Amino acid sequence: MKYTNANKILPEKLINEIQKYVQGETIYIPKQETEYEKWGARSGGRRLLDRRNAAIRSAFISGSSIQQLAEEYYLSIETIKKIVYSHKK
């Protein structure tokens, strides 16, 4: 995680107020909840997993066994079961 020197971005008055509580330490200031992104939204990882899971469900519906899918996708049998028996479309 990178950090930014407070002197470069915050007004002096605010820095003085923060220094009443903490000095010389790294603090984390979280995003507002309205700014949160769901996991994988930025990198595209979520979209890739959704496509993979859809392909697994489709193959299962077409007759592939859970064992075959586990071997093909290098996933555990339990993970394949979770995917094929979930109600996502």
JSON list of N, CA and C in Angstrom, two decimals, residues 2-78:
[
{"chain": "A", "resi": 2, "resn": "LYS", "atom": "N", "xyz": [0.64, 2.15, -0.90]},
{"chain": "A", "resi": 2, "resn": "LYS", "atom": "CA", "xyz": [1.45, 3.35, -0.93]},
{"chain": "A", "resi": 2, "resn": "LYS", "atom": "C", "xyz": [0.87, 4.38, 0.04]},
{"chain": "A", "resi": 3, "resn": "TYR", "atom": "N", "xyz": [1.68, 5.33, 0.41]},
{"chain": "A", "resi": 3, "resn": "TYR", "atom": "CA", "xyz": [1.18, 6.39, 1.27]},
{"chain": "A", "resi": 3, "resn": "TYR", "atom": "C", "xyz": [1.57, 7.73, 0.69]},
{"chain": "A", "resi": 4, "resn": "THR", "atom": "N", "xyz": [0.85, 8.75, 1.10]},
{"chain": "A", "resi": 4, "resn": "THR", "atom": "CA", "xyz": [1.09, 10.10, 0.66]},
{"chain": "A", "resi": 4, "resn": "THR", "atom": "C", "xyz": [1.38, 10.96, 1.87]},
{"chain": "A", "resi": 5, "resn": "ASN", "atom": "N", "xyz": [2.36, 11.82, 1.77]},
{"chain": "A", "resi": 5, "resn": "ASN", "atom": "CA", "xyz": [2.70, 12.72, 2.86]},
{"chain": "A", "resi": 5, "resn": "ASN", "atom": "C", "xyz": [1.55, 13.70, 3.07]},
{"chain": "A", "resi": 6, "resn": "ALA", "atom": "N", "xyz": [1.04, 13.75, 4.27]},
{"chain": "A", "resi": 6, "resn": "ALA", "atom": "CA", "xyz": [-0.10, 14.61, 4.59]},
{"chain": "A", "resi": 6, "resn": "ALA", "atom": "C", "xyz": [0.20, 16.08, 4.28]},
{"chain": "A", "resi": 7, "resn": "ASN", "atom": "N", "xyz": [1.44, 16.51, 4.43]},
{"chain": "A", "resi": 7, "resn": "ASN", "atom": "CA", "xyz": [1.80, 17.91, 4.15]},
{"chain": "A", "resi": 7, "resn": "ASN", "atom": "C", "xyz": [1.53, 18.30, 2.71]},
{"chain": "A", "resi": 8, "resn": "LYS", "atom": "N", "xyz": [1.50, 17.32, 1.83]},
{"chain": "A", "resi": 8, "resn": "LYS", "atom": "CA", "xyz": [1.29, 17.60, 0.41]},
{"chain": "A", "resi": 8, "resn": "LYS", "atom": "C", "xyz": [-0.19, 17.72, 0.04]},
{"chain": "A", "resi": 9, "resn": "ILE", "atom": "N", "xyz": [-1.08, 17.16, 0.86]},
{"chain": "A", "resi": 9, "resn": "ILE", "atom": "CA", "xyz": [-2.48, 17.14, 0.45]},
{"chain": "A", "resi": 9, "resn": "ILE", "atom": "C", "xyz": [-3.48, 17.72, 1.45]},
{"chain": "A", "resi": 10, "resn": "LEU", "atom": "N", "xyz": [-3.08, 17.85, 2.71]},
{"chain": "A", "resi": 10, "resn": "LEU", "atom": "CA", "xyz": [-4.03, 18.33, 3.72]},
{"chain": "A", "resi": 10, "resn": "LEU", "atom": "C", "xyz": [-3.69, 19.74, 4.18]},
{"chain": "A", "resi": 11, "resn": "PRO", "atom": "N", "xyz": [-4.70, 20.51, 4.54]},
{"chain": "A", "resi": 11, "resn": "PRO", "atom": "CA", "xyz": [-4.43, 21.84, 5.06]},
{"chain": "A", "resi": 11, "resn": "PRO", "atom": "C", "xyz": [-3.72, 21.76, 6.43]},
{"chain": "A", "resi": 12, "resn": "GLU", "atom": "N", "xyz": [-2.89, 22.75, 6.71]},
{"chain": "A", "resi": 12, "resn": "GLU", "atom": "CA", "xyz": [-2.10, 22.76, 7.95]},
{"chain": "A", "resi": 12, "resn": "GLU", "atom": "C", "xyz": [-2.98, 22.66, 9.19]},
{"chain": "A", "resi": 13, "resn": "LYS", "atom": "N", "xyz": [-4.10, 23.31, 9.16]},
{"chain": "A", "resi": 13, "resn": "LYS", "atom": "CA", "xyz": [-5.02, 23.29, 10.31]},
{"chain": "A", "resi": 13, "resn": "LYS", "atom": "C", "xyz": [-5.50, 21.86, 10.60]},
{"chain": "A", "resi": 14, "resn": "LEU", "atom": "N", "xyz": [-5.81, 21.11, 9.55]},
{"chain": "A", "resi": 14, "resn": "LEU", "atom": "CA", "xyz": [-6.25, 19.74, 9.71]},
{"chain": "A", "resi": 14, "resn": "LEU", "atom": "C", "xyz": [-5.12, 18.85, 10.22]},
{"chain": "A", "resi": 15, "resn": "ILE", "atom": "N", "xyz": [-3.91, 19.06, 9.71]},
{"chain": "A", "resi": 15, "resn": "ILE", "atom": "CA", "xyz": [-2.75, 18.29, 10.17]},
{"chain": "A", "resi": 15, "resn": "ILE", "atom": "C", "xyz": [-2.53, 18.53, 11.66]},
{"chain": "A", "resi": 16, "resn": "ASN", "atom": "N", "xyz": [-2.63, 19.78, 12.08]},
{"chain": "A", "resi": 16, "resn": "ASN", "atom": "CA", "xyz": [-2.46, 20.10, 13.51]},
{"chain": "A", "resi": 16, "resn": "ASN", "atom": "C", "xyz": [-3.50, 19.38, 14.35]},
{"chain": "A", "resi": 17, "resn": "GLU", "atom": "N", "xyz": [-4.71, 19.28, 13.85]},
{"chain": "A", "resi": 17, "resn": "GLU", "atom": "CA", "xyz": [-5.78, 18.59, 14.59]},
{"chain": "A", "resi": 17, "resn": "GLU", "atom": "C", "xyz": [-5.49, 17.08, 14.66]},
{"chain": "A", "resi": 18, "resn": "ILE", "atom": "N", "xyz": [-5.07, 16.50, 13.58]},
{"chain": "A", "resi": 18, "resn": "ILE", "atom": "CA", "xyz": [-4.74, 15.07, 13.56]},
{"chain": "A", "resi": 18, "resn": "ILE", "atom": "C", "xyz": [-3.57, 14.78, 14.50]},
{"chain": "A", "resi": 19, "resn": "GLN", "atom": "N", "xyz": [-2.60, 15.70, 14.55]},
{"chain": "A", "resi": 19, "resn": "GLN", "atom": "CA", "xyz": [-1.42, 15.50, 15.40]},
{"chain": "A", "resi": 19, "resn": "GLN", "atom": "C", "xyz": [-1.78, 15.45, 16.89]},
{"chain": "A", "resi": 20, "resn": "LYS", "atom": "N", "xyz": [-2.95, 15.90, 17.26]},
{"chain": "A", "resi": 20, "resn": "LYS", "atom": "CA", "xyz": [-3.38, 15.78, 18.65]},
{"chain": "A", "resi": 20, "resn": "LYS", "atom": "C", "xyz": [-3.63, 14.31, 19.01]},
{"chain": "A", "resi": 21, "resn": "TYR", "atom": "N", "xyz": [-3.90, 13.49, 17.99]},
{"chain": "A", "resi": 21, "resn": "TYR", "atom": "CA", "xyz": [-4.24, 12.08, 18.20]},
{"chain": "A", "resi": 21, "resn": "TYR", "atom": "C", "xyz": [-3.12, 11.13, 17.83]},
{"chain": "A", "resi": 22, "resn": "VAL", "atom": "N", "xyz": [-2.37, 11.46, 16.79]},
{"chain": "A", "resi": 22, "resn": "VAL", "atom": "CA", "xyz": [-1.31, 10.56, 16.32]},
{"chain": "A", "resi": 22, "resn": "VAL", "atom": "C", "xyz": [-0.23, 11.40, 15.64]},
{"chain": "A", "resi": 23, "resn": "GLN", "atom": "N", "xyz": [1.04, 11.00, 15.87]},
{"chain": "A", "resi": 23, "resn": "GLN", "atom": "CA", "xyz": [2.16, 11.70, 15.24]},
{"chain": "A", "resi": 23, "resn": "GLN", "atom": "C", "xyz": [3.18, 10.69, 14.76]},
{"chain": "A", "resi": 24, "resn": "GLY", "atom": "N", "xyz": [3.68, 10.90, 13.57]},
{"chain": "A", "resi": 24, "resn": "GLY", "atom": "CA", "xyz": [4.77, 10.09, 13.04]},
{"chain": "A", "resi": 24, "resn": "GLY", "atom": "C", "xyz": [4.39, 8.65, 12.74]},
{"chain": "A", "resi": 25, "resn": "GLU", "atom": "N", "xyz": [3.12, 8.34, 12.62]},
{"chain": "A", "resi": 25, "resn": "GLU", "atom": "CA", "xyz": [2.69, 6.98, 12.33]},
{"chain": "A", "resi": 25, "resn": "GLU", "atom": "C", "xyz": [1.90, 6.97, 11.03]},
{"chain": "A", "resi": 26, "resn": "THR", "atom": "N", "xyz": [1.83, 5.82, 10.43]},
{"chain": "A", "resi": 26, "resn": "THR", "atom": "CA", "xyz": [1.04, 5.64, 9.23]},
{"chain": "A", "resi": 26, "resn": "THR", "atom": "C", "xyz": [-0.38, 5.30, 9.65]},
{"chain": "A", "resi": 27, "resn": "ILE", "atom": "N", "xyz": [-1.34, 6.03, 9.13]},
{"chain": "A", "resi": 27, "resn": "ILE", "atom": "CA", "xyz": [-2.74, 5.72, 9.42]},
{"chain": "A", "resi": 27, "resn": "ILE", "atom": "C", "xyz": [-3.47, 5.44, 8.12]},
{"chain": "A", "resi": 28, "resn": "TYR", "atom": "N", "xyz": [-4.50, 4.64, 8.22]},
{"chain": "A", "resi": 28, "resn": "TYR", "atom": "CA", "xyz": [-5.31, 4.29, 7.05]},
{"chain": "A", "resi": 28, "resn": "TYR", "atom": "C", "xyz": [-6.62, 5.06, 7.13]},
{"chain": "A", "resi": 29, "resn": "ILE", "atom": "N", "xyz": [-6.96, 5.74, 6.07]},
{"chain": "A", "resi": 29, "resn": "ILE", "atom": "CA", "xyz": [-8.24, 6.45, 5.99]},
{"chain": "A", "resi": 29, "resn": "ILE", "atom": "C", "xyz": [-9.06, 5.74, 4.93]},
{"chain": "A", "resi": 30, "resn": "PRO", "atom": "N", "xyz": [-10.11, 5.02, 5.35]},
{"chain": "A", "resi": 30, "resn": "PRO", "atom": "CA", "xyz": [-10.88, 4.22, 4.40]},
{"chain": "A", "resi": 30, "resn": "PRO", "atom": "C", "xyz": [-11.70, 5.10, 3.45]},
{"chain": "A", "resi": 31, "resn": "LYS", "atom": "N", "xyz": [-12.07, 4.49, 2.33]},
{"chain": "A", "resi": 31, "resn": "LYS", "atom": "CA", "xyz": [-12.97, 5.16, 1.39]},
{"chain": "A", "resi": 31, "resn": "LYS", "atom": "C", "xyz": [-14.35, 5.25, 2.01]},
{"chain": "A", "resi": 32, "resn": "GLN", "atom": "N", "xyz": [-15.14, 6.18, 1.53]},
{"chain": "A", "resi": 32, "resn": "GLN", "atom": "CA", "xyz": [-16.54, 6.21, 1.93]},
{"chain": "A", "resi": 32, "resn": "GLN", "atom": "C", "xyz": [-17.21, 5.01, 1.29]},
{"chain": "A", "resi": 33, "resn": "GLU", "atom": "N", "xyz": [-18.21, 4.45, 1.97]},
{"chain": "A", "resi": 33, "resn": "GLU", "atom": "CA", "xyz": [-18.86, 3.24, 1.46]},
{"chain": "A", "resi": 33, "resn": "GLU", "atom": "C", "xyz": [-19.41, 3.42, 0.05]},
{"chain": "A", "resi": 34, "resn": "THR", "atom": "N", "xyz": [-19.79, 4.62, -0.30]},
{"chain": "A", "resi": 34, "resn": "THR", "atom": "CA", "xyz": [-20.34, 4.85, -1.65]},
{"chain": "A", "resi": 34, "resn": "THR", "atom": "C", "xyz": [-19.27, 4.70, -2.72]},
{"chain": "A", "resi": 35, "resn": "GLU", "atom": "N", "xyz": [-18.00, 4.71, -2.34]},
{"chain": "A", "resi": 35, "resn": "GLU", "atom": "CA", "xyz": [-16.90, 4.60, -3.30]},
{"chain": "A", "resi": 35, "resn": "GLU", "atom": "C", "xyz": [-16.38, 3.18, -3.45]},
{"chain": "A", "resi": 36, "resn": "TYR", "atom": "N", "xyz": [-16.87, 2.23, -2.64]},
{"chain": "A", "resi": 36, "resn": "TYR", "atom": "CA", "xyz": [-16.41, 0.85, -2.71]},
{"chain": "A", "resi": 36, "resn": "TYR", "atom": "C", "xyz": [-16.77, 0.23, -4.04]},
{"chain": "A", "resi": 37, "resn": "GLU", "atom": "N", "xyz": [-15.88, -0.61, -4.53]},
{"chain": "A", "resi": 37, "resn": "GLU", "atom": "CA", "xyz": [-16.16, -1.40, -5.72]},
{"chain": "A", "resi": 37, "resn": "GLU", "atom": "C", "xyz": [-16.21, -2.86, -5.31]},
{"chain": "A", "resi": 38, "resn": "LYS", "atom": "N", "xyz": [-17.03, -3.63, -5.95]},
{"chain": "A", "resi": 38, "resn": "LYS", "atom": "CA", "xyz": [-17.08, -5.05, -5.65]},
{"chain": "A", "resi": 38, "resn": "LYS", "atom": "C", "xyz": [-15.79, -5.72, -6.10]},
{"chain": "A", "resi": 39, "resn": "TRP", "atom": "N", "xyz": [-15.49, -6.86, -5.46]},
{"chain": "A", "resi": 39, "resn": "TRP", "atom": "CA", "xyz": [-14.27, -7.58, -5.76]},
{"chain": "A", "resi": 39, "resn": "TRP", "atom": "C", "xyz": [-14.21, -7.91, -7.25]},
{"chain": "A", "resi": 40, "resn": "GLY", "atom": "N", "xyz": [-13.06, -7.63, -7.85]},
{"chain": "A", "resi": 40, "resn": "GLY", "atom": "CA", "xyz": [-12.81, -7.99, -9.24]},
{"chain": "A", "resi": 40, "resn": "GLY", "atom": "C", "xyz": [-13.40, -7.04, -10.26]},
{"chain": "A", "resi": 41, "resn": "ALA", "atom": "N", "xyz": [-14.11, -6.00, -9.80]},
{"chain": "A", "resi": 41, "resn": "ALA", "atom": "CA", "xyz": [-14.76, -5.09, -10.75]},
{"chain": "A", "resi": 41, "resn": "ALA", "atom": "C", "xyz": [-13.73, -4.33, -11.60]},
{"chain": "A", "resi": 42, "resn": "ARG", "atom": "N", "xyz": [-12.67, -3.91, -10.99]},
{"chain": "A", "resi": 42, "resn": "ARG", "atom": "CA", "xyz": [-11.68, -3.12, -11.72]},
{"chain": "A", "resi": 42, "resn": "ARG", "atom": "C", "xyz": [-10.76, -4.00, -12.57]},
{"chain": "A", "resi": 43, "resn": "SER", "atom": "N", "xyz": [-10.34, -5.13, -12.04]},
{"chain": "A", "resi": 43, "resn": "SER", "atom": "CA", "xyz": [-9.38, -5.98, -12.74]},
{"chain": "A", "resi": 43, "resn": "SER", "atom": "C", "xyz": [-10.04, -6.89, -13.79]},
{"chain": "A", "resi": 44, "resn": "GLY", "atom": "N", "xyz": [-11.34, -7.10, -13.67]},
{"chain": "A", "resi": 44, "resn": "GLY", "atom": "CA", "xyz": [-12.02, -8.01, -14.58]},
{"chain": "A", "resi": 44, "resn": "GLY", "atom": "C", "xyz": [-12.04, -9.44, -14.09]},
{"chain": "A", "resi": 45, "resn": "GLY", "atom": "N", "xyz": [-11.47, -9.68, -12.91]},
{"chain": "A", "resi": 45, "resn": "GLY", "atom": "CA", "xyz": [-11.43, -11.02, -12.34]},
{"chain": "A", "resi": 45, "resn": "GLY", "atom": "C", "xyz": [-12.81, -11.61, -12.09]},
{"chain": "A", "resi": 46, "resn": "ARG", "atom": "N", "xyz": [-13.74, -10.78, -11.64]},
{"chain": "A", "resi": 46, "resn": "ARG", "atom": "CA", "xyz": [-15.10, -11.26, -11.38]},
{"chain": "A", "resi": 46, "resn": "ARG", "atom": "C", "xyz": [-15.75, -11.73, -12.68]},
{"chain": "A", "resi": 47, "resn": "ARG", "atom": "N", "xyz": [-15.56, -10.96, -13.75]},
{"chain": "A", "resi": 47, "resn": "ARG", "atom": "CA", "xyz": [-16.14, -11.30, -15.05]},
{"chain": "A", "resi": 47, "resn": "ARG", "atom": "C", "xyz": [-15.58, -12.63, -15.56]},
{"chain": "A", "resi": 48, "resn": "LEU", "atom": "N", "xyz": [-14.28, -12.84, -15.38]},
{"chain": "A", "resi": 48, "resn": "LEU", "atom": "CA", "xyz": [-13.66, -14.11, -15.81]},
{"chain": "A", "resi": 48, "resn": "LEU", "atom": "C", "xyz": [-14.23, -15.29, -15.04]},
{"chain": "A", "resi": 49, "resn": "LEU", "atom": "N", "xyz": [-14.38, -15.14, -13.73]},
{"chain": "A", "resi": 49, "resn": "LEU", "atom": "CA", "xyz": [-14.94, -16.23, -12.92]},
{"chain": "A", "resi": 49, "resn": "LEU", "atom": "C", "xyz": [-16.39, -16.50, -13.28]},
{"chain": "A", "resi": 50, "resn": "ASP", "atom": "N", "xyz": [-17.15, -15.45, -13.55]},
{"chain": "A", "resi": 50, "resn": "ASP", "atom": "CA", "xyz": [-18.55, -15.64, -13.94]},
{"chain": "A", "resi": 50, "resn": "ASP", "atom": "C", "xyz": [-18.65, -16.41, -15.25]},
{"chain": "A", "resi": 51, "resn": "ARG", "atom": "N", "xyz": [-17.78, -16.09, -16.20]},
{"chain": "A", "resi": 51, "resn": "ARG", "atom": "CA", "xyz": [-17.77, -16.82, -17.48]},
{"chain": "A", "resi": 51, "resn": "ARG", "atom": "C", "xyz": [-17.37, -18.28, -17.27]},
{"chain": "A", "resi": 52, "resn": "ARG", "atom": "N", "xyz": [-16.33, -18.50, -16.47]},
{"chain": "A", "resi": 52, "resn": "ARG", "atom": "CA", "xyz": [-15.90, -19.87, -16.20]},
{"chain": "A", "resi": 52, "resn": "ARG", "atom": "C", "xyz": [-17.02, -20.67, -15.55]},
{"chain": "A", "resi": 53, "resn": "ASN", "atom": "N", "xyz": [-17.67, -20.06, -14.54]},
{"chain": "A", "resi": 53, "resn": "ASN", "atom": "CA", "xyz": [-18.74, -20.76, -13.83]},
{"chain": "A", "resi": 53, "resn": "ASN", "atom": "C", "xyz": [-19.92, -21.05, -14.75]},
{"chain": "A", "resi": 54, "resn": "ALA", "atom": "N", "xyz": [-20.22, -20.14, -15.66]},
{"chain": "A", "resi": 54, "resn": "ALA", "atom": "CA", "xyz": [-21.30, -20.37, -16.63]},
{"chain": "A", "resi": 54, "resn": "ALA", "atom": "C", "xyz": [-20.95, -21.54, -17.54]},
{"chain": "A", "resi": 55, "resn": "ALA", "atom": "N", "xyz": [-19.70, -21.62, -17.94]},
{"chain": "A", "resi": 55, "resn": "ALA", "atom": "CA", "xyz": [-19.25, -22.73, -18.79]},
{"chain": "A", "resi": 55, "resn": "ALA", "atom": "C", "xyz": [-19.34, -24.05, -18.04]},
{"chain": "A", "resi": 56, "resn": "ILE", "atom": "N", "xyz": [-19.00, -24.03, -16.77]},
{"chain": "A", "resi": 56, "resn": "ILE", "atom": "CA", "xyz": [-19.09, -25.24, -15.95]},
{"chain": "A", "resi": 56, "resn": "ILE", "atom": "C", "xyz": [-20.54, -25.68, -15.82]},
{"chain": "A", "resi": 57, "resn": "ARG", "atom": "N", "xyz": [-21.45, -24.74, -15.54]},
{"chain": "A", "resi": 57, "resn": "ARG", "atom": "CA", "xyz": [-22.87, -25.08, -15.43]},
{"chain": "A", "resi": 57, "resn": "ARG", "atom": "C", "xyz": [-23.41, -25.65, -16.74]},
{"chain": "A", "resi": 58, "resn": "SER", "atom": "N", "xyz": [-23.03, -25.02, -17.83]},
{"chain": "A", "resi": 58, "resn": "SER", "atom": "CA", "xyz": [-23.48, -25.46, -19.14]},
{"chain": "A", "resi": 58, "resn": "SER", "atom": "C", "xyz": [-23.00, -26.88, -19.43]},
{"chain": "A", "resi": 59, "resn": "ALA", "atom": "N", "xyz": [-21.74, -27.16, -19.14]},
{"chain": "A", "resi": 59, "resn": "ALA", "atom": "CA", "xyz": [-21.19, -28.49, -19.37]},
{"chain": "A", "resi": 59, "resn": "ALA", "atom": "C", "xyz": [-21.88, -29.53, -18.48]},
{"chain": "A", "resi": 60, "resn": "PHE", "atom": "N", "xyz": [-22.21, -29.14, -17.27]},
{"chain": "A", "resi": 60, "resn": "PHE", "atom": "CA", "xyz": [-22.90, -30.06, -16.36]},
{"chain": "A", "resi": 60, "resn": "PHE", "atom": "C", "xyz": [-24.30, -30.38, -16.90]},
{"chain": "A", "resi": 61, "resn": "ILE", "atom": "N", "xyz": [-25.00, -29.35, -17.36]},
{"chain": "A", "resi": 61, "resn": "ILE", "atom": "CA", "xyz": [-26.34, -29.55, -17.92]},
{"chain": "A", "resi": 61, "resn": "ILE", "atom": "C", "xyz": [-26.27, -30.42, -19.18]},
{"chain": "A", "resi": 62, "resn": "SER", "atom": "N", "xyz": [-25.17, -30.30, -19.91]},
{"chain": "A", "resi": 62, "resn": "SER", "atom": "CA", "xyz": [-25.00, -31.08, -21.14]},
{"chain": "A", "resi": 62, "resn": "SER", "atom": "C", "xyz": [-24.54, -32.51, -20.88]},
{"chain": "A", "resi": 63, "resn": "GLY", "atom": "N", "xyz": [-24.31, -32.85, -19.61]},
{"chain": "A", "resi": 63, "resn": "GLY", "atom": "CA", "xyz": [-24.00, -34.24, -19.30]},
{"chain": "A", "resi": 63, "resn": "GLY", "atom": "C", "xyz": [-22.63, -34.52, -18.71]},
{"chain": "A", "resi": 64, "resn": "SER", "atom": "N", "xyz": [-21.78, -33.54, -18.59]},
{"chain": "A", "resi": 64, "resn": "SER", "atom": "CA", "xyz": [-20.47, -33.78, -17.97]},
{"chain": "A", "resi": 64, "resn": "SER", "atom": "C", "xyz": [-20.67, -34.08, -16.48]},
{"chain": "A", "resi": 65, "resn": "SER", "atom": "N", "xyz": [-19.88, -34.98, -15.96]},
{"chain": "A", "resi": 65, "resn": "SER", "atom": "CA", "xyz": [-20.00, -35.32, -14.54]},
{"chain": "A", "resi": 65, "resn": "SER", "atom": "C", "xyz": [-19.22, -34.31, -13.69]},
{"chain": "A", "resi": 66, "resn": "ILE", "atom": "N", "xyz": [-19.56, -34.29, -12.44]},
{"chain": "A", "resi": 66, "resn": "ILE", "atom": "CA", "xyz": [-18.85, -33.40, -11.51]},
{"chain": "A", "resi": 66, "resn": "ILE", "atom": "C", "xyz": [-17.38, -33.76, -11.46]},
{"chain": "A", "resi": 67, "resn": "GLN", "atom": "N", "xyz": [-17.08, -35.05, -11.45]},
{"chain": "A", "resi": 67, "resn": "GLN", "atom": "CA", "xyz": [-15.69, -35.51, -11.43]},
{"chain": "A", "resi": 67, "resn": "GLN", "atom": "C", "xyz": [-14.94, -35.03, -12.68]},
{"chain": "A", "resi": 68, "resn": "GLN", "atom": "N", "xyz": [-15.56, -35.15, -13.85]},
{"chain": "A", "resi": 68, "resn": "GLN", "atom": "CA", "xyz": [-14.92, -34.69, -15.09]},
{"chain": "A", "resi": 68, "resn": "GLN", "atom": "C", "xyz": [-14.65, -33.19, -15.04]},
{"chain": "A", "resi": 69, "resn": "LEU", "atom": "N", "xyz": [-15.62, -32.43, -14.56]},
{"chain": "A", "resi": 69, "resn": "LEU", "atom": "CA", "xyz": [-15.46, -30.98, -14.50]},
{"chain": "A", "resi": 69, "resn": "LEU", "atom": "C", "xyz": [-14.37, -30.58, -13.51]},
{"chain": "A", "resi": 70, "resn": "ALA", "atom": "N", "xyz": [-14.30, -31.29, -12.39]},
{"chain": "A", "resi": 70, "resn": "ALA", "atom": "CA", "xyz": [-13.25, -31.01, -11.41]},
{"chain": "A", "resi": 70, "resn": "ALA", "atom": "C", "xyz": [-11.87, -31.21, -12.02]},
{"chain": "A", "resi": 71, "resn": "GLU", "atom": "N", "xyz": [-11.72, -32.26, -12.78]},
{"chain": "A", "resi": 71, "resn": "GLU", "atom": "CA", "xyz": [-10.43, -32.55, -13.42]},
{"chain": "A", "resi": 71, "resn": "GLU", "atom": "C", "xyz": [-10.13, -31.54, -14.53]},
{"chain": "A", "resi": 72, "resn": "GLU", "atom": "N", "xyz": [-11.13, -31.21, -15.32]},
{"chain": "A", "resi": 72, "resn": "GLU", "atom": "CA", "xyz": [-10.93, -30.29, -16.44]},
{"chain": "A", "resi": 72, "resn": "GLU", "atom": "C", "xyz": [-10.58, -28.87, -15.98]},
{"chain": "A", "resi": 73, "resn": "TYR", "atom": "N", "xyz": [-11.23, -28.41, -14.91]},
{"chain": "A", "resi": 73, "resn": "TYR", "atom": "CA", "xyz": [-11.03, -27.03, -14.45]},
{"chain": "A", "resi": 73, "resn": "TYR", "atom": "C", "xyz": [-10.08, -26.93, -13.26]},
{"chain": "A", "resi": 74, "resn": "TYR", "atom": "N", "xyz": [-9.49, -28.07, -12.86]},
{"chain": "A", "resi": 74, "resn": "TYR", "atom": "CA", "xyz": [-8.54, -28.09, -11.74]},
{"chain": "A", "resi": 74, "resn": "TYR", "atom": "C", "xyz": [-9.15, -27.50, -10.46]},
{"chain": "A", "resi": 75, "resn": "LEU", "atom": "N", "xyz": [-10.39, -27.91, -10.19]},
{"chain": "A", "resi": 75, "resn": "LEU", "atom": "CA", "xyz": [-11.10, -27.47, -8.98]},
{"chain": "A", "resi": 75, "resn": "LEU", "atom": "C", "xyz": [-11.51, -28.70, -8.19]},
{"chain": "A", "resi": 76, "resn": "SER", "atom": "N", "xyz": [-11.79, -28.49, -6.91]},
{"chain": "A", "resi": 76, "resn": "SER", "atom": "CA", "xyz": [-12.23, -29.62, -6.10]},
{"chain": "A", "resi": 76, "resn": "SER", "atom": "C", "xyz": [-13.67, -30.00, -6.46]},
{"chain": "A", "resi": 77, "resn": "ILE", "atom": "N", "xyz": [-14.04, -31.21, -6.12]},
{"chain": "A", "resi": 77, "resn": "ILE", "atom": "CA", "xyz": [-15.40, -31.67, -6.37]},
{"chain": "A", "resi": 77, "resn": "ILE", "atom": "C", "xyz": [-16.40, -30.79, -5.62]},
{"chain": "A", "resi": 78, "resn": "GLU", "atom": "N", "xyz": [-16.05, -30.42, -4.40]},
{"chain": "A", "resi": 78, "resn": "GLU", "atom": "CA", "xyz": [-16.95, -29.56, -3.61]},
{"chain": "A", "resi": 78, "resn": "GLU", "atom": "C", "xyz": [-17.15, -28.20, -4.27]}
]
